[in-house]
Short mmCIF file of C-alpha atoms in Angstrom, two decimals:
data_model
loop_
_atom_site.label_atom_id
_atom_site.label_comp_id
_atom_site.label_asym_id
_atom_site.label_seq_id
_atom_site.Cartn_x
_atom_site.Cartn_y
_atom_site.Cartn_z
CA MET A 74 12.98 -14.62 -39.31
CA GLY A 75 10.65 -13.37 -41.98
CA PHE A 76 7.05 -14.54 -43.06
CA ALA A 77 5.74 -14.53 -46.46
CA HIS A 78 2.40 -15.30 -48.54
CA SER A 79 1.23 -14.94 -52.00
CA VAL A 80 -2.22 -13.30 -52.72
CA GLY A 81 -3.40 -13.01 -56.32
CA GLY A 82 0.23 -13.86 -57.78
CA THR A 83 1.93 -11.25 -55.57
CA ARG A 84 4.11 -12.49 -53.10
CA PHE A 85 4.14 -10.31 -49.82
CA THR A 86 7.09 -10.63 -47.34
CA PHE A 87 6.96 -9.52 -43.61
CA ASP A 88 10.29 -9.05 -41.82
CA ASP A 89 9.43 -9.82 -38.35
CA LEU A 90 6.46 -10.68 -35.98
CA ARG A 91 5.76 -6.98 -35.18
CA THR A 92 5.38 -6.10 -38.82
CA LEU A 93 3.45 -9.15 -39.50
CA LEU A 94 1.00 -8.29 -36.81
CA ALA A 95 0.74 -4.68 -37.95
CA ARG A 96 0.14 -5.47 -41.72
CA ALA A 97 -2.33 -8.19 -40.62
CA THR A 98 -4.58 -5.67 -38.47
CA PRO A 99 -7.91 -4.42 -40.06
CA ALA A 100 -7.88 -0.97 -41.16
CA ARG A 101 -7.66 1.87 -38.87
CA SER A 102 -6.29 5.49 -39.15
CA GLY A 103 -3.87 5.00 -35.85
CA ASP A 104 -1.75 2.43 -37.96
CA ALA A 105 -2.04 4.48 -41.14
CA LEU A 106 -0.69 7.57 -39.22
CA ALA A 107 2.32 5.53 -37.92
CA GLY A 108 3.11 4.04 -41.19
CA LEU A 109 2.54 0.52 -40.16
CA ALA A 110 -0.82 -0.34 -41.85
CA ALA A 111 -0.87 -2.71 -44.93
CA ALA A 112 -0.56 -0.59 -48.19
CA SER A 113 -3.34 -2.66 -49.76
CA ALA A 114 -6.19 -4.99 -49.19
CA ALA A 115 -4.18 -7.89 -50.82
CA GLU A 116 -1.26 -7.04 -48.20
CA ARG A 117 -3.62 -7.19 -45.44
CA VAL A 118 -5.18 -10.68 -46.64
CA ALA A 119 -1.59 -12.00 -47.47
CA ALA A 120 -0.26 -10.89 -43.83
CA GLN A 121 -3.56 -12.59 -42.27
CA ARG A 122 -3.10 -15.70 -44.12
CA ALA A 123 0.48 -15.95 -42.78
CA LEU A 124 -0.63 -14.96 -39.29
CA ALA A 125 -3.13 -17.86 -39.42
CA ASP A 126 -0.37 -20.55 -40.38
CA LEU A 127 1.77 -19.23 -37.51
CA PRO A 128 2.28 -21.49 -34.50
CA LEU A 129 1.33 -20.23 -31.26
CA ARG A 130 4.45 -21.44 -29.83
CA HIS A 131 6.24 -18.91 -32.09
CA PHE A 132 5.02 -16.12 -29.76
CA LEU A 133 7.02 -17.37 -26.81
CA HIS A 134 10.25 -16.90 -28.87
CA GLU A 135 9.97 -13.76 -30.73
CA ALA A 136 8.95 -10.63 -28.70
CA VAL A 137 7.51 -7.48 -30.45
CA ILE A 138 9.55 -5.15 -28.01
CA PRO A 139 13.00 -6.78 -26.78
CA TYR A 140 12.81 -8.38 -23.25
CA GLU A 141 15.97 -6.21 -22.19
CA ALA A 142 14.30 -2.82 -23.39
CA ASP A 143 10.81 -3.18 -21.77
CA GLU A 144 9.54 -4.09 -18.54
CA VAL A 145 5.92 -5.15 -19.89
CA THR A 146 7.63 -7.64 -22.10
CA ARG A 147 9.44 -8.82 -19.17
CA LEU A 148 6.19 -9.15 -17.32
CA ILE A 149 4.51 -11.07 -20.29
CA GLN A 150 7.42 -13.49 -20.43
CA ASP A 151 8.20 -14.25 -16.73
CA ARG A 152 4.34 -14.54 -15.92
CA HIS A 153 3.65 -16.95 -18.78
CA ASP A 154 2.04 -20.23 -17.47
CA ALA A 155 3.30 -22.86 -19.37
CA ALA A 156 1.13 -25.61 -18.00
CA ALA A 157 -1.94 -23.51 -18.85
CA PHE A 158 -0.93 -23.14 -22.46
CA ALA A 159 -0.27 -26.83 -23.16
CA ALA A 160 -3.88 -27.33 -23.96
CA VAL A 161 -3.33 -25.36 -27.29
CA SER A 162 0.33 -25.40 -27.64
CA HIS A 163 0.15 -27.64 -30.82
CA LEU A 164 -2.08 -25.18 -32.66
CA THR A 165 -1.62 -22.31 -35.19
CA VAL A 166 -3.27 -19.06 -34.75
CA GLY A 167 -5.82 -20.09 -37.28
CA GLY A 168 -6.32 -23.48 -35.52
CA PHE A 169 -6.71 -21.40 -32.33
CA ARG A 170 -9.47 -19.48 -33.74
CA ASP A 171 -11.21 -22.84 -34.89
CA TRP A 172 -10.82 -24.32 -31.22
CA LEU A 173 -12.01 -21.12 -29.76
CA LEU A 174 -15.22 -21.26 -31.89
CA ALA A 175 -15.97 -24.92 -31.94
CA GLU A 176 -14.51 -26.43 -28.74
CA ALA A 177 -13.84 -24.12 -25.94
CA ASP A 178 -16.36 -23.58 -23.19
CA ALA A 179 -16.24 -21.27 -20.13
CA ALA A 180 -14.16 -23.67 -17.96
CA ALA A 181 -11.69 -24.27 -20.60
CA LEU A 182 -11.21 -20.65 -21.37
CA ALA A 183 -10.80 -19.55 -17.81
CA ALA A 184 -8.24 -22.30 -17.35
CA LEU A 185 -6.23 -21.28 -20.47
CA ALA A 186 -6.12 -17.50 -19.51
CA PRO A 187 -2.87 -17.48 -17.68
CA GLY A 188 -1.17 -19.51 -20.84
CA LEU A 189 -2.13 -17.02 -23.24
CA THR A 190 0.19 -13.99 -24.18
CA PRO A 191 -1.42 -10.61 -25.17
CA GLU A 192 0.22 -10.99 -28.61
CA MET A 193 -1.43 -14.55 -29.04
CA ALA A 194 -4.91 -13.05 -28.23
CA ALA A 195 -4.31 -9.92 -30.60
CA ALA A 196 -3.12 -12.37 -33.31
CA VAL A 197 -6.53 -14.36 -33.02
CA SER A 198 -8.82 -11.45 -33.06
CA LYS A 199 -7.18 -9.96 -36.06
CA ILE A 200 -8.28 -13.19 -38.05
CA CYS A 201 -11.67 -13.14 -36.74
CA ARG A 202 -14.92 -11.53 -38.25
CA LEU A 203 -17.18 -9.24 -35.88
CA GLN A 204 -19.38 -12.36 -35.12
CA ASP A 205 -16.35 -14.49 -34.20
CA LEU A 206 -15.52 -11.48 -31.88
CA VAL A 207 -18.69 -11.88 -30.06
CA ALA A 208 -19.13 -15.55 -30.32
CA ILE A 209 -15.97 -16.31 -28.53
CA ALA A 210 -16.05 -13.56 -25.86
CA ALA A 211 -19.67 -14.64 -25.10
CA ARG A 212 -18.08 -17.89 -23.71
CA CYS A 213 -15.76 -16.16 -21.45
CA ARG A 214 -16.71 -15.86 -17.83
CA VAL A 215 -14.65 -13.59 -15.45
CA THR A 216 -16.08 -12.70 -11.89
CA THR A 217 -14.57 -10.07 -9.61
CA ARG A 218 -15.67 -8.85 -6.15
CA PHE A 219 -15.37 -5.98 -3.84
CA ARG A 220 -18.69 -4.94 -2.33
CA ASN A 221 -20.86 -6.68 -4.91
CA THR A 222 -20.16 -9.54 -7.75
CA LEU A 223 -19.61 -8.56 -11.11
CA GLY A 224 -19.25 -10.64 -14.30
CA LEU A 225 -21.80 -13.13 -13.39
CA PRO A 226 -23.76 -15.15 -16.20
CA GLY A 227 -27.07 -13.01 -17.03
CA THR A 228 -25.85 -9.85 -15.65
CA LEU A 229 -24.91 -6.10 -17.15
CA SER A 230 -23.43 -3.99 -14.79
CA ILE A 231 -23.21 0.27 -15.32
CA ARG A 232 -20.53 2.33 -14.09
CA LEU A 233 -22.19 5.51 -12.84
CA GLN A 234 -20.18 8.66 -14.20
CA PRO A 235 -21.48 11.48 -12.56
CA ASN A 236 -18.59 14.15 -13.84
CA ASP A 237 -19.03 18.00 -13.28
CA PRO A 238 -16.92 20.47 -15.03
CA VAL A 239 -15.94 22.03 -11.78
CA ASP A 240 -16.04 19.32 -9.41
CA ASP A 241 -19.18 20.87 -7.52
CA PRO A 242 -20.24 18.23 -5.03
CA ARG A 243 -23.74 19.30 -5.59
CA GLY A 244 -23.61 18.50 -9.40
CA VAL A 245 -22.07 15.17 -8.89
CA ALA A 246 -24.66 14.22 -6.11
CA ALA A 247 -27.46 15.10 -8.50
CA GLN A 248 -26.14 12.87 -11.11
CA VAL A 249 -25.55 10.21 -8.94
CA LEU A 250 -29.09 10.38 -7.73
CA ASP A 251 -30.33 10.45 -11.39
CA GLY A 252 -28.27 7.26 -12.17
CA LEU A 253 -29.32 5.29 -9.13
CA LEU A 254 -32.81 6.06 -9.96
CA LEU A 255 -32.19 4.65 -13.48
CA GLY A 256 -30.64 1.31 -12.11
CA ALA A 257 -26.93 2.48 -12.89
CA GLY A 258 -24.04 2.13 -10.41
CA ASP A 259 -23.47 -1.52 -9.69
CA ALA A 260 -19.93 -1.49 -11.46
CA VAL A 261 -18.74 1.72 -9.53
CA ILE A 262 -19.84 5.11 -8.84
CA GLY A 263 -16.82 6.85 -10.66
CA VAL A 264 -16.12 10.55 -10.90
CA ASN A 265 -13.37 11.83 -13.33
CA PRO A 266 -12.01 14.87 -11.24
CA ALA A 267 -11.57 17.97 -13.29
CA THR A 268 -8.82 18.69 -10.81
CA ASP A 269 -6.44 16.30 -9.90
CA ASN A 270 -5.08 17.36 -6.23
CA VAL A 271 -5.35 15.41 -3.22
CA ASP A 272 -7.60 18.11 -1.29
CA ASN A 273 -10.22 17.90 -4.06
CA LEU A 274 -9.87 14.25 -4.13
CA CYS A 275 -10.37 13.72 -0.53
CA ARG A 276 -13.40 16.20 -0.57
CA LEU A 277 -15.05 14.05 -3.35
CA LEU A 278 -14.34 10.79 -1.69
CA ALA A 279 -15.77 11.67 1.58
CA MET A 280 -18.80 12.87 -0.30
CA LEU A 281 -19.44 9.73 -2.54
CA ASP A 282 -18.82 7.48 0.81
CA ALA A 283 -21.09 9.38 2.93
CA LEU A 284 -23.84 8.83 0.38
CA ARG A 285 -22.92 5.17 -0.11
CA GLU A 286 -23.15 4.45 3.58
CA ARG A 287 -26.41 6.76 4.44
CA PHE A 288 -28.35 4.49 1.96
CA ALA A 289 -26.32 1.22 2.55
CA ILE A 290 -25.50 0.92 -1.33
CA PRO A 291 -24.00 -2.08 -2.13
CA THR A 292 -21.38 -0.70 -4.60
CA GLN A 293 -17.92 0.94 -4.70
CA THR A 294 -16.80 4.31 -5.51
CA CYS A 295 -13.73 5.83 -7.09
CA VAL A 296 -12.55 9.26 -8.01
CA LEU A 297 -10.32 8.60 -11.02
CA ALA A 298 -7.27 10.67 -10.04
CA HIS A 299 -3.71 9.54 -10.75
CA VAL A 300 -2.33 6.97 -8.77
CA THR A 301 0.10 9.01 -7.12
CA THR A 302 -2.83 11.33 -5.72
CA THR A 303 -4.75 8.33 -4.56
CA LEU A 304 -1.69 7.21 -2.59
CA MET A 305 -1.65 10.56 -0.83
CA ALA A 306 -5.33 10.36 -0.21
CA ILE A 307 -4.89 6.94 1.42
CA ALA A 308 -2.08 8.28 3.65
CA ARG A 309 -4.71 10.89 4.69
CA GLY A 310 -7.07 8.32 5.76
CA ALA A 311 -9.54 9.23 2.85
CA PRO A 312 -12.22 6.32 2.13
CA VAL A 313 -10.52 4.87 -1.03
CA ASP A 314 -12.36 1.97 -2.27
CA LEU A 315 -10.67 1.36 -5.65
CA VAL A 316 -7.36 2.74 -7.12
CA PHE A 317 -7.55 3.93 -10.44
CA GLN A 318 -5.15 4.31 -13.02
CA SER A 319 -4.73 4.70 -17.04
CA ILE A 320 -2.20 2.08 -18.28
CA ALA A 321 -0.57 1.27 -21.64
CA GLY A 322 1.33 -1.80 -23.53
CA THR A 323 4.82 -0.51 -23.32
CA GLU A 324 6.97 0.85 -20.51
CA ALA A 325 7.76 4.09 -22.16
CA ALA A 326 4.15 4.84 -22.63
CA ASN A 327 3.31 3.97 -18.86
CA ARG A 328 6.24 6.11 -17.89
CA GLY A 329 4.41 8.94 -20.10
CA PHE A 330 1.42 8.37 -17.80
CA GLY A 331 3.71 8.73 -14.60
CA VAL A 332 3.37 4.86 -13.53
CA SER A 333 5.54 1.95 -13.42
CA LEU A 334 4.84 -1.67 -12.17
CA SER A 335 6.53 -1.02 -9.12
CA LEU A 336 4.23 2.10 -8.61
CA LEU A 337 1.05 0.16 -9.33
CA ARG A 338 2.24 -2.65 -6.79
CA GLU A 339 2.58 -0.25 -4.09
CA ALA A 340 -0.99 1.36 -4.80
CA HIS A 341 -2.40 -1.91 -4.99
CA ASP A 342 -0.90 -2.96 -1.53
CA ALA A 343 -1.95 0.13 0.06
CA ALA A 344 -5.60 -0.28 -1.11
CA LEU A 345 -5.77 -3.79 -0.23
CA ALA A 346 -4.57 -2.97 3.28
CA LEU A 347 -7.48 -0.92 4.01
CA GLY A 348 -9.76 -3.88 3.97
CA ARG A 349 -12.91 -2.02 2.64
CA GLY A 350 -14.23 -4.76 0.66
CA THR A 351 -17.07 -6.85 1.94
CA VAL A 352 -17.61 -9.61 -0.68
CA GLY A 353 -14.24 -9.52 -2.21
CA SER A 354 -10.80 -7.65 -2.54
CA ASP A 355 -10.25 -6.82 -5.96
CA VAL A 356 -9.38 -3.27 -5.70
CA MET A 357 -7.83 -1.92 -8.80
CA TYR A 358 -9.48 0.01 -11.80
CA PHE A 359 -7.79 0.39 -15.26
CA GLU A 360 -8.56 2.31 -18.16
CA THR A 361 -6.88 1.66 -21.55
CA GLY A 362 -7.20 2.64 -25.29
CA GLN A 363 -6.08 2.22 -28.69
CA GLY A 364 -3.56 4.57 -29.62
CA SER A 365 -2.35 5.64 -26.34
CA ALA A 366 1.30 4.34 -26.81
CA LEU A 367 1.25 5.87 -30.32
CA SER A 368 0.12 9.21 -29.08
CA ALA A 369 2.97 9.30 -26.55
CA GLY A 370 5.68 8.23 -29.23
CA ALA A 371 6.39 4.96 -27.19
CA HIS A 372 4.93 2.34 -29.54
CA HIS A 373 8.42 0.82 -30.66
CA GLY A 374 6.86 0.32 -34.25
CA CYS A 375 4.00 -1.91 -33.00
CA ASP A 376 0.43 -1.70 -34.20
CA GLN A 377 -2.03 0.02 -31.59
CA GLN A 378 -4.14 -3.14 -31.31
CA THR A 379 -1.46 -5.36 -30.17
CA LEU A 380 -0.25 -2.77 -27.88
CA GLU A 381 -3.82 -2.43 -26.33
CA ALA A 382 -3.83 -6.16 -25.65
CA ARG A 383 -0.11 -5.92 -23.90
CA ALA A 384 -1.79 -3.43 -21.50
CA TYR A 385 -4.11 -6.16 -20.45
CA ALA A 386 -0.98 -8.01 -19.25
CA VAL A 387 -0.31 -5.07 -16.87
CA ALA A 388 -4.03 -5.28 -15.65
CA ARG A 389 -3.92 -8.83 -14.99
CA GLU A 390 -0.89 -8.67 -12.78
CA PHE A 391 -2.95 -6.69 -10.26
CA SER A 392 -6.39 -8.80 -10.42
CA PRO A 393 -8.65 -5.65 -10.89
CA LEU A 394 -12.05 -5.47 -10.31
CA LEU A 395 -12.57 -3.38 -13.38
CA VAL A 396 -10.84 -2.69 -16.61
CA ASN A 397 -12.19 -0.33 -19.06
CA SER A 398 -11.29 0.23 -22.84
CA VAL A 399 -12.30 3.84 -23.48
CA VAL A 400 -12.39 2.84 -27.27
CA GLY A 401 -13.34 5.94 -29.03
CA PHE A 402 -12.20 8.57 -26.68
CA ILE A 403 -8.58 9.24 -27.84
CA GLY A 404 -10.29 10.27 -31.04
CA PRO A 405 -10.28 9.98 -35.01
CA GLU A 406 -6.57 10.08 -35.32
CA TYR A 407 -6.34 6.60 -34.01
CA LEU A 408 -9.88 5.18 -34.83
CA TYR A 409 -11.54 7.41 -37.60
CA ASP A 410 -15.08 6.25 -37.68
CA GLY A 411 -17.97 4.29 -36.38
CA LYS A 412 -16.75 1.25 -38.18
CA GLN A 413 -13.30 1.33 -36.91
CA ILE A 414 -14.61 2.28 -33.54
CA THR A 415 -16.93 -0.89 -33.44
CA ARG A 416 -14.15 -3.14 -34.47
CA ALA A 417 -11.61 -2.04 -31.94
CA GLY A 418 -14.37 -2.28 -29.20
CA LEU A 419 -15.02 -5.86 -29.81
CA GLU A 420 -11.49 -6.69 -30.26
CA ASP A 421 -10.59 -5.17 -26.90
CA HIS A 422 -13.46 -6.85 -25.18
CA LEU A 423 -12.34 -10.11 -26.67
CA CYS A 424 -8.57 -9.88 -25.83
CA GLY A 425 -9.13 -8.87 -22.32
CA LYS A 426 -11.54 -11.59 -21.52
CA LEU A 427 -9.34 -14.46 -23.06
CA LEU A 428 -6.66 -12.94 -20.81
CA GLY A 429 -8.84 -13.33 -17.82
CA LEU A 430 -10.22 -9.66 -17.30
CA PRO A 431 -13.31 -8.35 -16.24
CA MET A 432 -13.79 -6.25 -19.60
CA GLY A 433 -15.99 -3.14 -19.68
CA VAL A 434 -15.96 -0.88 -22.86
CA ASP A 435 -16.77 2.86 -22.83
CA VAL A 436 -18.87 2.92 -26.07
CA CYS A 437 -17.91 6.47 -26.97
CA TYR A 438 -16.69 8.80 -29.55
CA THR A 439 -15.39 12.23 -29.66
CA ASN A 440 -17.32 15.16 -31.45
CA HIS A 441 -14.97 15.23 -34.35
CA ALA A 442 -14.91 11.29 -35.18
CA GLU A 443 -17.01 10.43 -38.23
CA ALA A 444 -19.49 8.62 -35.71
CA ASP A 445 -22.75 8.95 -33.92
CA GLN A 446 -25.14 7.49 -31.67
CA ASP A 447 -26.39 5.24 -34.02
CA ASP A 448 -23.03 3.45 -34.36
CA MET A 449 -22.79 3.46 -30.54
CA ASP A 450 -26.31 1.86 -30.17
CA ALA A 451 -24.86 -0.90 -32.57
CA LEU A 452 -21.90 -1.39 -30.73
CA LEU A 453 -23.52 -1.40 -27.32
CA THR A 454 -25.94 -4.18 -28.33
CA LEU A 455 -22.91 -6.43 -29.80
CA LEU A 456 -21.16 -5.91 -26.78
CA GLY A 457 -23.97 -6.89 -24.82
CA VAL A 458 -24.28 -10.10 -26.82
CA ALA A 459 -20.88 -10.71 -26.45
CA GLY A 460 -21.10 -10.52 -22.57
CA VAL A 461 -19.52 -7.37 -21.76
CA THR A 462 -19.02 -6.95 -17.92
CA TYR A 463 -20.06 -3.33 -17.73
CA VAL A 464 -20.76 -0.24 -19.68
CA MET A 465 -20.93 3.39 -18.84
CA GLY A 466 -23.83 5.50 -17.67
CA VAL A 467 -23.82 9.14 -18.46
CA PRO A 468 -26.58 11.70 -17.92
CA GLY A 469 -28.02 12.21 -21.43
CA ALA A 470 -24.89 10.21 -22.97
CA ASP A 471 -23.07 13.60 -23.00
CA ASP A 472 -20.28 13.87 -20.64
CA THR A 473 -19.98 17.85 -19.96
CA MET A 474 -16.48 17.48 -18.24
CA LEU A 475 -14.72 15.34 -20.65
CA ALA A 476 -16.54 16.68 -23.61
CA TYR A 477 -17.45 13.28 -25.39
CA GLN A 478 -20.42 11.29 -26.07
CA SER A 479 -20.80 7.98 -24.40
CA THR A 480 -23.80 5.81 -23.44
CA SER A 481 -26.72 7.13 -21.09
CA PHE A 482 -28.58 5.58 -18.20
CA HIS A 483 -31.57 4.91 -20.49
CA ASP A 484 -28.98 3.15 -22.80
CA GLY A 485 -27.99 0.77 -19.91
CA LEU A 486 -31.81 0.07 -19.41
CA TYR A 487 -32.22 -0.54 -22.93
CA ALA A 488 -29.25 -3.25 -23.15
CA ARG A 489 -30.60 -4.95 -19.96
CA ALA A 490 -34.09 -5.25 -21.26
CA VAL A 491 -33.46 -6.54 -24.77
CA LEU A 492 -30.95 -8.79 -23.66
CA GLY A 493 -32.61 -10.13 -20.40
CA ARG A 494 -29.75 -8.86 -18.09
CA ARG A 495 -29.78 -8.03 -14.52
CA PRO A 496 -27.51 -5.81 -12.37
CA ALA A 497 -24.93 -7.33 -9.91
CA PRO A 498 -27.05 -9.73 -7.48
CA GLU A 499 -26.41 -7.44 -4.43
CA PHE A 500 -27.29 -4.27 -6.42
CA ALA A 501 -30.25 -5.76 -7.80
CA ALA A 502 -31.33 -6.79 -4.30
CA TRP A 503 -30.78 -3.22 -2.96
CA LEU A 504 -32.90 -1.61 -5.95
CA GLU A 505 -35.97 -4.15 -4.80
CA ALA A 506 -35.47 -3.25 -1.32
CA MET A 507 -35.62 0.66 -2.03
CA GLY A 508 -38.57 0.34 -4.36
CA LEU A 509 -36.60 0.90 -7.35
CA ALA A 510 -36.32 -2.48 -9.03
CA GLY A 511 -39.96 -2.13 -10.59
CA ARG A 512 -38.95 1.20 -12.34
CA THR A 513 -36.65 -0.12 -14.82
CA PRO A 514 -39.39 -1.90 -16.98
CA ASP A 515 -42.02 1.14 -16.27
CA LEU A 516 -39.18 3.47 -17.97
CA LEU A 517 -39.21 1.43 -21.15
CA PRO A 518 -41.51 1.69 -24.03
CA ALA A 519 -44.62 -0.21 -23.71
CA PRO A 520 -43.49 -3.30 -26.30
CA MET A 521 -40.32 -3.71 -24.51
CA ALA A 522 -41.84 -3.61 -21.00
CA ALA A 523 -44.31 -6.41 -22.34
CA VAL A 524 -41.30 -8.62 -23.52
CA LEU A 525 -39.96 -8.38 -20.05
CA ALA A 526 -43.16 -9.19 -18.40
#
């Protein structure tokens, strides 16, 4: 079955759903690199109009990657909740957008999430303006728990990212102290290890856990090693709070990451059995990013944003505490400039939230991208308005181990201040008890502090 629409007297045809979704995607360098992008603005508009007219039910009958060829497709179709979908089953993609903007409230969106497929979420995001992406996501509420409660209304959490180029525990500890003094760390204190081996992992985990216990910090720690390394650390008795893994939207791309659904299930069960959570048992932490499947040659002719949404189906299977789109990290080959990074970050956040995930976004770019910190300030502010669950906190916004630009501890203070957001409640109470809560407005420029007062 094909699709067609005319624009300006020219009729454009699209052979299948995969092609229609790709041509309807707002411009980005990764799709152009893959030869999937619309050839003109007129073709893109035609595809978006055809997509807007497509019934949502169609996504249940045509897969972008065949069921027999891909375990992510099988997961999506086998887990689909027909009863939850019934509320919107009569709508087209365009009608769904109108419903999301005009009628849906937080309760309706939460009830709908199991009934949406990633491709439905991706499709509606493709016909949204930036303000639509913000407005719809702001209505979504996703709450998760481990040692504190993330995603509550009026909160904005921060991952404290104390990476060190040589995994020096002293360097990591110094950055943790810096972040805690500036109110960061309620999402997680999470270290990207420079060396992924079990001895190094166990050493860093022990140091972070000792620090957390010494000061009774109501948060969780994580060393973002490969899931197999973390399983070995669990077998050694290491203090593992969260299991981390990068994931993608196709079986082949996940194979490139060295993972499968069965391996992730094993790791989830192993972490759950440790029983280390105090207020909840959400034990997984996933990171994603547009372009990961294409960079692995595992995209099956699909556009990168649709595949990013499919990665969220993988995440949703394991009830994660945190999901993070590392939006600008893969590089300008996939998201060329600040405009494309901004659009992608808001798309990812919306799609994840529609699918019921606790979405964070690493507001970031690599040094060879056509982007700068002004672009990141704009995206951070838009995401804050959209209700992002958490953002990154990196000393000086410059990660010296991963060599990319992100958001700083002070950026987190700015976002909380101008938007009237607080840390997770348990962490906010800890800051108060430690005499640190009052530092937040004091560190801001005088006019901003006056607004908070």
